[in-house]
Amino acid sequence: MKKTFTLKILIFCLCSHFFADVANSVKSVCALESPFCLSKKTDGALLGAGIFLSGADLFLDNVLKINQQTFDENRSFEKKSVNGFDRLFMNDYNFLLDKVGGNIFLCSAMASPIFILGKSQKSEWKTVGLMYAETLLIANGIKELAKLSINRYRPMCYFESGDSYDSYKDDGDFANSFPSGHSTMAFAGAAFSSYVFWKYFPESPLRYAVCAGSFSFAAATAVSRVLSGNHFVSDVAVGALIGSCTGFLVPFLHQSKKAETNENIQVGILPNGFLMRLNF
């Protein structure tokens, strides 16, 4: 649960540097039949927002050390202080479920996007890769800044048995339960993959399997976070909402107007009274 600052900043710098170069080199990349279009204006705004949000978290959390909590050994955690709905599903920390959930998360974050790249043409890889990077940066930034702004102790803090008692109190992340980061990123990947695959392959019978599989992995991630004692149900619900909205919005803003025009069918009336249908 504890954040690894060195790894996090390395990944962030590599992604932001690489994709910033890509975005700066893009003027307007719109293949004739591609459903998505890269543009300097759109990608500059989205990539800039993602870098700003995720970068702000790194700076506030690791440099300024904003809102970092120290565990109080004398604090009393009473389950009755938790709202009735969340209290019904709260659990103590479970190491095995925590690790299993982490592996499910990795699968959900990588499997579907890789499948899209495998099915799409190489000319579309840059478009898909850039959109996915923007999605992850924005989703990550939103959920991390929310964690910095809102203090909520994890369910494991309300138990004094099981795997958690000797481990969670020394973890600086114990008060960052809301929202669920794993759920946010898993649902961001699921929504992104489902929407992008559907747009690229609107006639493919696999589009239903991709949607069902992506969201099943994301849901399994969310469930594992609750059962492992890392999060309350409301934490994963809000995380799923943030992730799904981000995963849909980023590719939606990249929709090619040219492709939309090609899909539109205009209906007119011939002089003899018959209808004609024209594809543009």
PDB file of C-alpha atoms in Angstrom:
ATOM      1  CA  MET A   1       0.000   0.000   0.000  1.00  0.00           C
ATOM      2  CA  LYS A   2       2.867   2.350   0.682  1.00  0.00           C
ATOM      3  CA  LYS A   3       3.771   4.501  -2.330  1.00  0.00           C
ATOM      4  CA  THR A   4       7.156   3.940  -3.911  1.00  0.00           C
ATOM      5  CA  PHE A   5       8.219   7.467  -4.771  1.00  0.00           C
ATOM      6  CA  THR A   6      11.250   6.580  -6.899  1.00  0.00           C
ATOM      7  CA  LEU A   7       9.304   4.220  -9.174  1.00  0.00           C
ATOM      8  CA  LYS A   8       6.353   6.568  -9.399  1.00  0.00           C
ATOM      9  CA  ILE A   9       8.390   9.620 -10.398  1.00  0.00           C
ATOM     10  CA  LEU A  10      10.413   7.563 -12.902  1.00  0.00           C
ATOM     11  CA  ILE A  11       7.306   6.264 -14.676  1.00  0.00           C
ATOM     12  CA  PHE A  12       5.743   9.718 -14.613  1.00  0.00           C
ATOM     13  CA  CYS A  13       8.781  11.447 -16.084  1.00  0.00           C
ATOM     14  CA  LEU A  14       9.250   8.851 -18.822  1.00  0.00           C
ATOM     15  CA  CYS A  15       5.595   8.952 -19.844  1.00  0.00           C
ATOM     16  CA  SER A  16       5.251  12.721 -19.722  1.00  0.00           C
ATOM     17  CA  HIS A  17       8.502  13.309 -21.639  1.00  0.00           C
ATOM     18  CA  PHE A  18       7.762  10.762 -24.371  1.00  0.00           C
ATOM     19  CA  PHE A  19       4.152  11.670 -24.944  1.00  0.00           C
ATOM     20  CA  ALA A  20       4.804  15.389 -24.693  1.00  0.00           C
ATOM     21  CA  ASP A  21       7.179  14.997 -27.638  1.00  0.00           C
ATOM     22  CA  VAL A  22       4.550  13.042 -29.526  1.00  0.00           C
ATOM     23  CA  ALA A  23       1.867  15.641 -28.847  1.00  0.00           C
ATOM     24  CA  ASN A  24       4.136  18.538 -29.851  1.00  0.00           C
ATOM     25  CA  SER A  25       4.901  16.833 -33.151  1.00  0.00           C
ATOM     26  CA  VAL A  26       1.212  16.278 -33.904  1.00  0.00           C
ATOM     27  CA  LYS A  27      -0.583  18.883 -35.948  1.00  0.00           C
ATOM     28  CA  SER A  28      -3.576  16.920 -37.078  1.00  0.00           C
ATOM     29  CA  VAL A  29      -3.391  13.167 -37.613  1.00  0.00           C
ATOM     30  CA  CYS A  30      -6.674  11.848 -38.964  1.00  0.00           C
ATOM     31  CA  ALA A  31      -6.678   8.756 -41.102  1.00  0.00           C
ATOM     32  CA  LEU A  32      -9.519   8.747 -43.606  1.00  0.00           C
ATOM     33  CA  GLU A  33     -11.366   5.845 -41.992  1.00  0.00           C
ATOM     34  CA  SER A  34     -10.075   6.182 -38.434  1.00  0.00           C
ATOM     35  CA  PRO A  35     -12.710   6.913 -35.770  1.00  0.00           C
ATOM     36  CA  PHE A  36     -10.184   8.945 -33.764  1.00  0.00           C
ATOM     37  CA  CYS A  37      -8.087  11.959 -34.562  1.00  0.00           C
ATOM     38  CA  LEU A  38      -5.033  13.433 -32.818  1.00  0.00           C
ATOM     39  CA  SER A  39      -4.735  17.192 -32.751  1.00  0.00           C
ATOM     40  CA  LYS A  40      -2.329  19.604 -31.134  1.00  0.00           C
ATOM     41  CA  LYS A  41      -5.168  21.490 -29.453  1.00  0.00           C
ATOM     42  CA  THR A  42      -6.982  18.493 -27.968  1.00  0.00           C
ATOM     43  CA  ASP A  43      -3.916  16.487 -27.009  1.00  0.00           C
ATOM     44  CA  GLY A  44      -2.094  19.523 -25.716  1.00  0.00           C
ATOM     45  CA  ALA A  45      -4.996  20.261 -23.375  1.00  0.00           C
ATOM     46  CA  LEU A  46      -5.551  16.670 -22.230  1.00  0.00           C
ATOM     47  CA  LEU A  47      -1.890  15.778 -21.866  1.00  0.00           C
ATOM     48  CA  GLY A  48      -1.226  19.065 -20.101  1.00  0.00           C
ATOM     49  CA  ALA A  49      -4.094  18.403 -17.709  1.00  0.00           C
ATOM     50  CA  GLY A  50      -2.839  14.897 -16.994  1.00  0.00           C
ATOM     51  CA  ILE A  51       0.731  16.013 -16.373  1.00  0.00           C
ATOM     52  CA  PHE A  52      -0.452  18.888 -14.200  1.00  0.00           C
ATOM     53  CA  LEU A  53      -2.764  16.715 -12.072  1.00  0.00           C
ATOM     54  CA  SER A  54      -0.326  13.832 -11.592  1.00  0.00           C
ATOM     55  CA  GLY A  55       2.631  16.200 -11.225  1.00  0.00           C
ATOM     56  CA  ALA A  56       0.799  18.251  -8.613  1.00  0.00           C
ATOM     57  CA  ASP A  57       0.221  15.097  -6.578  1.00  0.00           C
ATOM     58  CA  LEU A  58       3.896  14.146  -6.722  1.00  0.00           C
ATOM     59  CA  PHE A  59       4.930  17.628  -5.629  1.00  0.00           C
ATOM     60  CA  LEU A  60       2.356  18.066  -2.877  1.00  0.00           C
ATOM     61  CA  ASP A  61       2.719  14.553  -1.511  1.00  0.00           C
ATOM     62  CA  ASN A  62       6.448  13.923  -1.739  1.00  0.00           C
ATOM     63  CA  VAL A  63       8.017  17.394  -1.713  1.00  0.00           C
ATOM     64  CA  LEU A  64       5.693  19.529   0.405  1.00  0.00           C
ATOM     65  CA  LYS A  65       4.427  16.435   2.268  1.00  0.00           C
ATOM     66  CA  ILE A  66       0.891  17.806   2.366  1.00  0.00           C
ATOM     67  CA  ASN A  67      -1.557  15.961   4.617  1.00  0.00           C
ATOM     68  CA  GLN A  68       0.759  13.087   5.524  1.00  0.00           C
ATOM     69  CA  GLN A  69      -0.608  11.275   8.542  1.00  0.00           C
ATOM     70  CA  THR A  70       1.187   9.649  11.464  1.00  0.00           C
ATOM     71  CA  PHE A  71      -0.565   6.765  13.114  1.00  0.00           C
ATOM     72  CA  ASP A  72      -1.808   7.532  16.626  1.00  0.00           C
ATOM     73  CA  GLU A  73      -1.356   4.473  18.839  1.00  0.00           C
ATOM     74  CA  ASN A  74      -3.852   5.894  21.342  1.00  0.00           C
ATOM     75  CA  ARG A  75      -6.614   6.513  18.815  1.00  0.00           C
ATOM     76  CA  SER A  76      -9.718   4.420  19.297  1.00  0.00           C
ATOM     77  CA  PHE A  77     -11.379   3.107  16.133  1.00  0.00           C
ATOM     78  CA  GLU A  78     -15.023   2.221  16.653  1.00  0.00           C
ATOM     79  CA  LYS A  79     -16.904   0.415  13.900  1.00  0.00           C
ATOM     80  CA  LYS A  80     -20.133   2.133  14.849  1.00  0.00           C
ATOM     81  CA  SER A  81     -18.623   5.436  13.665  1.00  0.00           C
ATOM     82  CA  VAL A  82     -18.691   4.083  10.101  1.00  0.00           C
ATOM     83  CA  ASN A  83     -21.927   4.563   8.162  1.00  0.00           C
ATOM     84  CA  GLY A  84     -24.233   1.543   8.179  1.00  0.00           C
ATOM     85  CA  PHE A  85     -23.786   0.610   4.516  1.00  0.00           C
ATOM     86  CA  ASP A  86     -19.986   0.621   4.550  1.00  0.00           C
ATOM     87  CA  ARG A  87     -19.884  -1.025   7.960  1.00  0.00           C
ATOM     88  CA  LEU A  88     -21.866  -3.957   6.595  1.00  0.00           C
ATOM     89  CA  PHE A  89     -19.074  -4.888   4.141  1.00  0.00           C
ATOM     90  CA  MET A  90     -15.910  -3.788   5.965  1.00  0.00           C
ATOM     91  CA  ASN A  91     -13.135  -6.350   6.449  1.00  0.00           C
ATOM     92  CA  ASP A  92      -9.793  -6.768   8.155  1.00  0.00           C
ATOM     93  CA  TYR A  93      -6.642  -6.739   6.046  1.00  0.00           C
ATOM     94  CA  ASN A  94      -5.968  -9.923   4.108  1.00  0.00           C
ATOM     95  CA  PHE A  95      -2.503 -10.194   2.567  1.00  0.00           C
ATOM     96  CA  LEU A  96      -3.411 -12.889   0.040  1.00  0.00           C
ATOM     97  CA  LEU A  97      -6.478 -11.065  -1.287  1.00  0.00           C
ATOM     98  CA  ASP A  98      -4.479  -7.853  -1.459  1.00  0.00           C
ATOM     99  CA  LYS A  99      -1.874  -9.474  -3.718  1.00  0.00           C
ATOM    100  CA  VAL A 100      -4.461 -11.308  -5.807  1.00  0.00           C
ATOM    101  CA  GLY A 101      -6.337  -8.062  -6.316  1.00  0.00           C
ATOM    102  CA  GLY A 102      -3.143  -6.343  -7.373  1.00  0.00           C
ATOM    103  CA  ASN A 103      -2.531  -8.963 -10.052  1.00  0.00           C
ATOM    104  CA  ILE A 104      -6.108  -8.669 -11.295  1.00  0.00           C
ATOM    105  CA  PHE A 105      -5.609  -4.921 -11.504  1.00  0.00           C
ATOM    106  CA  LEU A 106      -2.496  -5.324 -13.664  1.00  0.00           C
ATOM    107  CA  CYS A 107      -4.387  -7.650 -15.985  1.00  0.00           C
ATOM    108  CA  SER A 108      -7.326  -5.276 -16.283  1.00  0.00           C
ATOM    109  CA  ALA A 109      -5.067  -2.295 -16.926  1.00  0.00           C
ATOM    110  CA  MET A 110      -2.978  -3.947 -19.630  1.00  0.00           C
ATOM    111  CA  ALA A 111      -4.867  -6.836 -21.246  1.00  0.00           C
ATOM    112  CA  SER A 112      -7.610  -4.974 -23.113  1.00  0.00           C
ATOM    113  CA  PRO A 113      -5.444  -2.101 -24.454  1.00  0.00           C
ATOM    114  CA  ILE A 114      -2.875  -4.628 -25.672  1.00  0.00           C
ATOM    115  CA  PHE A 115      -5.667  -6.589 -27.333  1.00  0.00           C
ATOM    116  CA  ILE A 116      -6.789  -3.425 -29.140  1.00  0.00           C
ATOM    117  CA  LEU A 117      -3.256  -2.784 -30.382  1.00  0.00           C
ATOM    118  CA  GLY A 118      -3.054  -6.351 -31.610  1.00  0.00           C
ATOM    119  CA  LYS A 119      -6.278  -6.059 -33.570  1.00  0.00           C
ATOM    120  CA  SER A 120      -5.746  -2.551 -34.965  1.00  0.00           C
ATOM    121  CA  GLN A 121      -3.408  -1.370 -37.697  1.00  0.00           C
ATOM    122  CA  LYS A 122       0.073  -0.178 -36.746  1.00  0.00           C
ATOM    123  CA  SER A 123      -0.819   3.282 -38.022  1.00  0.00           C
ATOM    124  CA  GLU A 124      -3.307   3.531 -35.136  1.00  0.00           C
ATOM    125  CA  TRP A 125      -0.913   2.516 -32.374  1.00  0.00           C
ATOM    126  CA  LYS A 126       0.285   6.035 -31.713  1.00  0.00           C
ATOM    127  CA  THR A 127      -3.295   7.289 -31.459  1.00  0.00           C
ATOM    128  CA  VAL A 128      -4.367   4.547 -29.058  1.00  0.00           C
ATOM    129  CA  GLY A 129      -1.172   4.849 -26.997  1.00  0.00           C
ATOM    130  CA  LEU A 130      -1.417   8.602 -26.599  1.00  0.00           C
ATOM    131  CA  MET A 131      -5.100   8.519 -25.687  1.00  0.00           C
ATOM    132  CA  TYR A 132      -4.474   5.783 -23.107  1.00  0.00           C
ATOM    133  CA  ALA A 133      -1.558   7.683 -21.577  1.00  0.00           C
ATOM    134  CA  GLU A 134      -3.746  10.768 -21.234  1.00  0.00           C
ATOM    135  CA  THR A 135      -6.504   8.669 -19.661  1.00  0.00           C
ATOM    136  CA  LEU A 136      -4.182   7.158 -17.054  1.00  0.00           C
ATOM    137  CA  LEU A 137      -2.489  10.456 -16.198  1.00  0.00           C
ATOM    138  CA  ILE A 138      -5.790  12.277 -15.717  1.00  0.00           C
ATOM    139  CA  ALA A 139      -7.451   9.462 -13.755  1.00  0.00           C
ATOM    140  CA  ASN A 140      -4.372   9.043 -11.567  1.00  0.00           C
ATOM    141  CA  GLY A 141      -4.133  12.770 -10.894  1.00  0.00           C
ATOM    142  CA  ILE A 142      -7.780  13.114  -9.924  1.00  0.00           C
ATOM    143  CA  LYS A 143      -7.821  10.185  -7.499  1.00  0.00           C
ATOM    144  CA  GLU A 144      -4.463  11.054  -5.914  1.00  0.00           C
ATOM    145  CA  LEU A 145      -5.423  14.696  -5.323  1.00  0.00           C
ATOM    146  CA  ALA A 146      -8.705  13.475  -3.829  1.00  0.00           C
ATOM    147  CA  LYS A 147      -6.736  11.228  -1.464  1.00  0.00           C
ATOM    148  CA  LEU A 148      -4.616  14.200  -0.394  1.00  0.00           C
ATOM    149  CA  SER A 149      -7.708  16.308   0.233  1.00  0.00           C
ATOM    150  CA  ILE A 150      -9.840  13.756   2.077  1.00  0.00           C
ATOM    151  CA  ASN A 151      -8.759  11.825   5.157  1.00  0.00           C
ATOM    152  CA  ARG A 152     -10.468   8.493   5.567  1.00  0.00           C
ATOM    153  CA  TYR A 153      -9.017   5.593   7.518  1.00  0.00           C
ATOM    154  CA  ARG A 154      -9.002   2.237   5.776  1.00  0.00           C
ATOM    155  CA  PRO A 155     -11.323  -0.509   7.077  1.00  0.00           C
ATOM    156  CA  MET A 156      -8.341  -2.465   8.402  1.00  0.00           C
ATOM    157  CA  CYS A 157      -7.785   0.261  10.977  1.00  0.00           C
ATOM    158  CA  TYR A 158     -10.966  -0.799  12.764  1.00  0.00           C
ATOM    159  CA  PHE A 159      -9.624  -4.288  13.452  1.00  0.00           C
ATOM    160  CA  GLU A 160      -6.945  -5.448  15.866  1.00  0.00           C
ATOM    161  CA  SER A 161      -6.489  -8.934  14.538  1.00  0.00           C
ATOM    162  CA  GLY A 162      -5.605 -10.753  11.361  1.00  0.00           C
ATOM    163  CA  ASP A 163      -2.821  -9.591   9.068  1.00  0.00           C
ATOM    164  CA  SER A 164      -3.202  -5.882   9.636  1.00  0.00           C
ATOM    165  CA  TYR A 165      -2.466  -5.113  13.243  1.00  0.00           C
ATOM    166  CA  ASP A 166       1.331  -5.062  13.006  1.00  0.00           C
ATOM    167  CA  SER A 167       1.571  -3.638   9.507  1.00  0.00           C
ATOM    168  CA  TYR A 168      -0.984  -0.943   8.719  1.00  0.00           C
ATOM    169  CA  LYS A 169      -0.027   1.427  11.576  1.00  0.00           C
ATOM    170  CA  ASP A 170       3.430   2.044  10.102  1.00  0.00           C
ATOM    171  CA  ASP A 171       2.069   2.627   6.607  1.00  0.00           C
ATOM    172  CA  GLY A 172       1.700   6.307   5.727  1.00  0.00           C
ATOM    173  CA  ASP A 173      -1.132   5.385   3.381  1.00  0.00           C
ATOM    174  CA  PHE A 174      -3.481   4.151   6.117  1.00  0.00           C
ATOM    175  CA  ALA A 175      -5.611   7.321   6.021  1.00  0.00           C
ATOM    176  CA  ASN A 176      -5.959   7.443   2.222  1.00  0.00           C
ATOM    177  CA  SER A 177      -8.913   5.119   1.786  1.00  0.00           C
ATOM    178  CA  PHE A 178     -11.013   7.472  -0.351  1.00  0.00           C
ATOM    179  CA  PRO A 179     -11.270   6.951  -3.256  1.00  0.00           C
ATOM    180  CA  SER A 180      -9.917   3.564  -4.305  1.00  0.00           C
ATOM    181  CA  GLY A 181      -6.945   4.035  -6.606  1.00  0.00           C
ATOM    182  CA  HIS A 182      -6.960   0.482  -7.953  1.00  0.00           C
ATOM    183  CA  SER A 183     -10.657   0.753  -8.800  1.00  0.00           C
ATOM    184  CA  THR A 184     -10.183   4.136 -10.455  1.00  0.00           C
ATOM    185  CA  MET A 185      -7.435   2.937 -12.761  1.00  0.00           C
ATOM    186  CA  ALA A 186      -9.065  -0.433 -13.469  1.00  0.00           C
ATOM    187  CA  PHE A 187     -12.355   1.150 -14.535  1.00  0.00           C
ATOM    188  CA  ALA A 188     -10.531   3.826 -16.518  1.00  0.00           C
ATOM    189  CA  GLY A 189      -8.884   1.052 -18.516  1.00  0.00           C
ATOM    190  CA  ALA A 190     -12.160  -0.853 -18.879  1.00  0.00           C
ATOM    191  CA  ALA A 191     -14.164   2.132 -20.110  1.00  0.00           C
ATOM    192  CA  PHE A 192     -11.369   3.216 -22.451  1.00  0.00           C
ATOM    193  CA  SER A 193     -10.901  -0.250 -23.931  1.00  0.00           C
ATOM    194  CA  SER A 194     -14.607  -0.873 -24.391  1.00  0.00           C
ATOM    195  CA  TYR A 195     -15.301   2.462 -26.066  1.00  0.00           C
ATOM    196  CA  VAL A 196     -12.226   2.427 -28.304  1.00  0.00           C
ATOM    197  CA  PHE A 197     -12.701  -1.181 -29.419  1.00  0.00           C
ATOM    198  CA  TRP A 198     -16.370  -0.557 -30.185  1.00  0.00           C
ATOM    199  CA  LYS A 199     -15.451   2.444 -32.344  1.00  0.00           C
ATOM    200  CA  TYR A 200     -12.661   0.671 -34.217  1.00  0.00           C
ATOM    201  CA  PHE A 201     -14.620  -2.548 -34.770  1.00  0.00           C
ATOM    202  CA  PRO A 202     -18.352  -1.682 -34.687  1.00  0.00           C
ATOM    203  CA  GLU A 203     -19.283  -4.880 -36.510  1.00  0.00           C
ATOM    204  CA  SER A 204     -17.006  -7.282 -34.649  1.00  0.00           C
ATOM    205  CA  PRO A 205     -18.741  -9.939 -32.533  1.00  0.00           C
ATOM    206  CA  LEU A 206     -15.826  -9.619 -30.115  1.00  0.00           C
ATOM    207  CA  ARG A 207     -16.906  -6.138 -29.013  1.00  0.00           C
ATOM    208  CA  TYR A 208     -19.320  -7.599 -26.471  1.00  0.00           C
ATOM    209  CA  ALA A 209     -16.643  -9.912 -25.085  1.00  0.00           C
ATOM    210  CA  VAL A 210     -14.172  -7.030 -24.783  1.00  0.00           C
ATOM    211  CA  CYS A 211     -16.687  -4.905 -22.866  1.00  0.00           C
ATOM    212  CA  ALA A 212     -17.755  -7.764 -20.608  1.00  0.00           C
ATOM    213  CA  GLY A 213     -14.187  -8.924 -20.004  1.00  0.00           C
ATOM    214  CA  SER A 214     -12.802  -5.446 -19.321  1.00  0.00           C
ATOM    215  CA  PHE A 215     -15.475  -4.502 -16.810  1.00  0.00           C
ATOM    216  CA  SER A 216     -15.393  -7.961 -15.215  1.00  0.00           C
ATOM    217  CA  PHE A 217     -11.686  -7.548 -14.466  1.00  0.00           C
ATOM    218  CA  ALA A 218     -12.342  -4.039 -13.148  1.00  0.00           C
ATOM    219  CA  ALA A 219     -15.212  -5.251 -10.960  1.00  0.00           C
ATOM    220  CA  ALA A 220     -13.058  -8.100  -9.632  1.00  0.00           C
ATOM    221  CA  THR A 221     -10.382  -5.561  -8.734  1.00  0.00           C
ATOM    222  CA  ALA A 222     -12.919  -3.450  -6.850  1.00  0.00           C
ATOM    223  CA  VAL A 223     -14.316  -6.460  -4.973  1.00  0.00           C
ATOM    224  CA  SER A 224     -10.827  -7.601  -3.977  1.00  0.00           C
ATOM    225  CA  ARG A 225     -10.079  -4.158  -2.537  1.00  0.00           C
ATOM    226  CA  VAL A 226     -13.119  -4.421  -0.291  1.00  0.00           C
ATOM    227  CA  LEU A 227     -12.561  -8.044   0.753  1.00  0.00           C
ATOM    228  CA  SER A 228      -8.873  -7.409   1.478  1.00  0.00           C
ATOM    229  CA  GLY A 229      -9.740  -4.648   3.951  1.00  0.00           C
ATOM    230  CA  ASN A 230      -8.146  -1.875   1.925  1.00  0.00           C
ATOM    231  CA  HIS A 231     -11.339  -0.003   1.065  1.00  0.00           C
ATOM    232  CA  PHE A 232     -14.971   0.559   1.884  1.00  0.00           C
ATOM    233  CA  VAL A 233     -17.632  -0.079  -0.761  1.00  0.00           C
ATOM    234  CA  SER A 234     -18.159   3.678  -1.198  1.00  0.00           C
ATOM    235  CA  ASP A 235     -14.418   4.086  -1.894  1.00  0.00           C
ATOM    236  CA  VAL A 236     -14.483   1.660  -4.806  1.00  0.00           C
ATOM    237  CA  ALA A 237     -17.817   3.016  -6.085  1.00  0.00           C
ATOM    238  CA  VAL A 238     -16.464   6.555  -6.381  1.00  0.00           C
ATOM    239  CA  GLY A 239     -13.219   5.249  -7.846  1.00  0.00           C
ATOM    240  CA  ALA A 240     -15.190   3.315 -10.463  1.00  0.00           C
ATOM    241  CA  LEU A 241     -17.135   6.458 -11.341  1.00  0.00           C
ATOM    242  CA  ILE A 242     -14.008   8.603 -11.724  1.00  0.00           C
ATOM    243  CA  GLY A 243     -12.271   5.961 -13.799  1.00  0.00           C
ATOM    244  CA  SER A 244     -15.242   5.209 -16.054  1.00  0.00           C
ATOM    245  CA  CYS A 245     -15.880   8.881 -16.791  1.00  0.00           C
ATOM    246  CA  THR A 246     -12.215   9.508 -17.609  1.00  0.00           C
ATOM    247  CA  GLY A 247     -11.909   6.368 -19.712  1.00  0.00           C
ATOM    248  CA  PHE A 248     -14.901   7.410 -21.792  1.00  0.00           C
ATOM    249  CA  LEU A 249     -14.278  11.154 -22.014  1.00  0.00           C
ATOM    250  CA  VAL A 250     -10.700  11.098 -23.335  1.00  0.00           C
ATOM    251  CA  PRO A 251     -11.360   8.981 -26.458  1.00  0.00           C
ATOM    252  CA  PHE A 252     -14.732  10.705 -26.929  1.00  0.00           C
ATOM    253  CA  LEU A 253     -12.928  14.042 -27.275  1.00  0.00           C
ATOM    254  CA  HIS A 254     -10.708  12.469 -29.955  1.00  0.00           C
ATOM    255  CA  GLN A 255     -13.564  11.352 -32.181  1.00  0.00           C
ATOM    256  CA  SER A 256     -12.876  12.161 -35.809  1.00  0.00           C
ATOM    257  CA  LYS A 257     -15.468  14.446 -37.347  1.00  0.00           C
ATOM    258  CA  LYS A 258     -14.495  13.077 -40.736  1.00  0.00           C
ATOM    259  CA  ALA A 259     -15.321   9.540 -39.630  1.00  0.00           C
ATOM    260  CA  GLU A 260     -18.626  10.678 -38.153  1.00  0.00           C
ATOM    261  CA  THR A 261     -19.507  12.355 -41.425  1.00  0.00           C
ATOM    262  CA  ASN A 262     -18.754   9.142 -43.309  1.00  0.00           C
ATOM    263  CA  GLU A 263     -21.167   7.262 -41.047  1.00  0.00           C
ATOM    264  CA  ASN A 264     -24.021   9.716 -41.458  1.00  0.00           C
ATOM    265  CA  ILE A 265     -26.735   8.813 -43.926  1.00  0.00           C
ATOM    266  CA  GLN A 266     -28.749  11.631 -45.410  1.00  0.00           C
ATOM    267  CA  VAL A 267     -32.185  10.990 -46.800  1.00  0.00           C
ATOM    268  CA  GLY A 268     -33.601  12.956 -49.706  1.00  0.00           C
ATOM    269  CA  ILE A 269     -36.622  12.796 -52.004  1.00  0.00           C
ATOM    270  CA  LEU A 270     -36.260  12.262 -55.718  1.00  0.00           C
ATOM    271  CA  PRO A 271     -38.550  14.131 -58.115  1.00  0.00           C
ATOM    272  CA  ASN A 272     -40.606  10.973 -58.665  1.00  0.00           C
ATOM    273  CA  GLY A 273     -41.391  10.769 -54.958  1.00  0.00           C
ATOM    274  CA  PHE A 274     -39.046   7.899 -54.089  1.00  0.00           C
ATOM    275  CA  LEU A 275     -36.603   8.192 -51.179  1.00  0.00           C
ATOM    276  CA  MET A 276     -32.901   8.079 -51.826  1.00  0.00           C
ATOM    277  CA  ARG A 277     -30.175   7.377 -49.259  1.00  0.00           C
ATOM    278  CA  LEU A 278     -26.754   8.876 -49.701  1.00  0.00           C
ATOM    279  CA  ASN A 279     -23.573   8.026 -47.829  1.00  0.00           C
ATOM    280  CA  PHE A 280     -21.089  10.842 -47.388  1.00  0.00           C
TER     281      PHE A 280
END
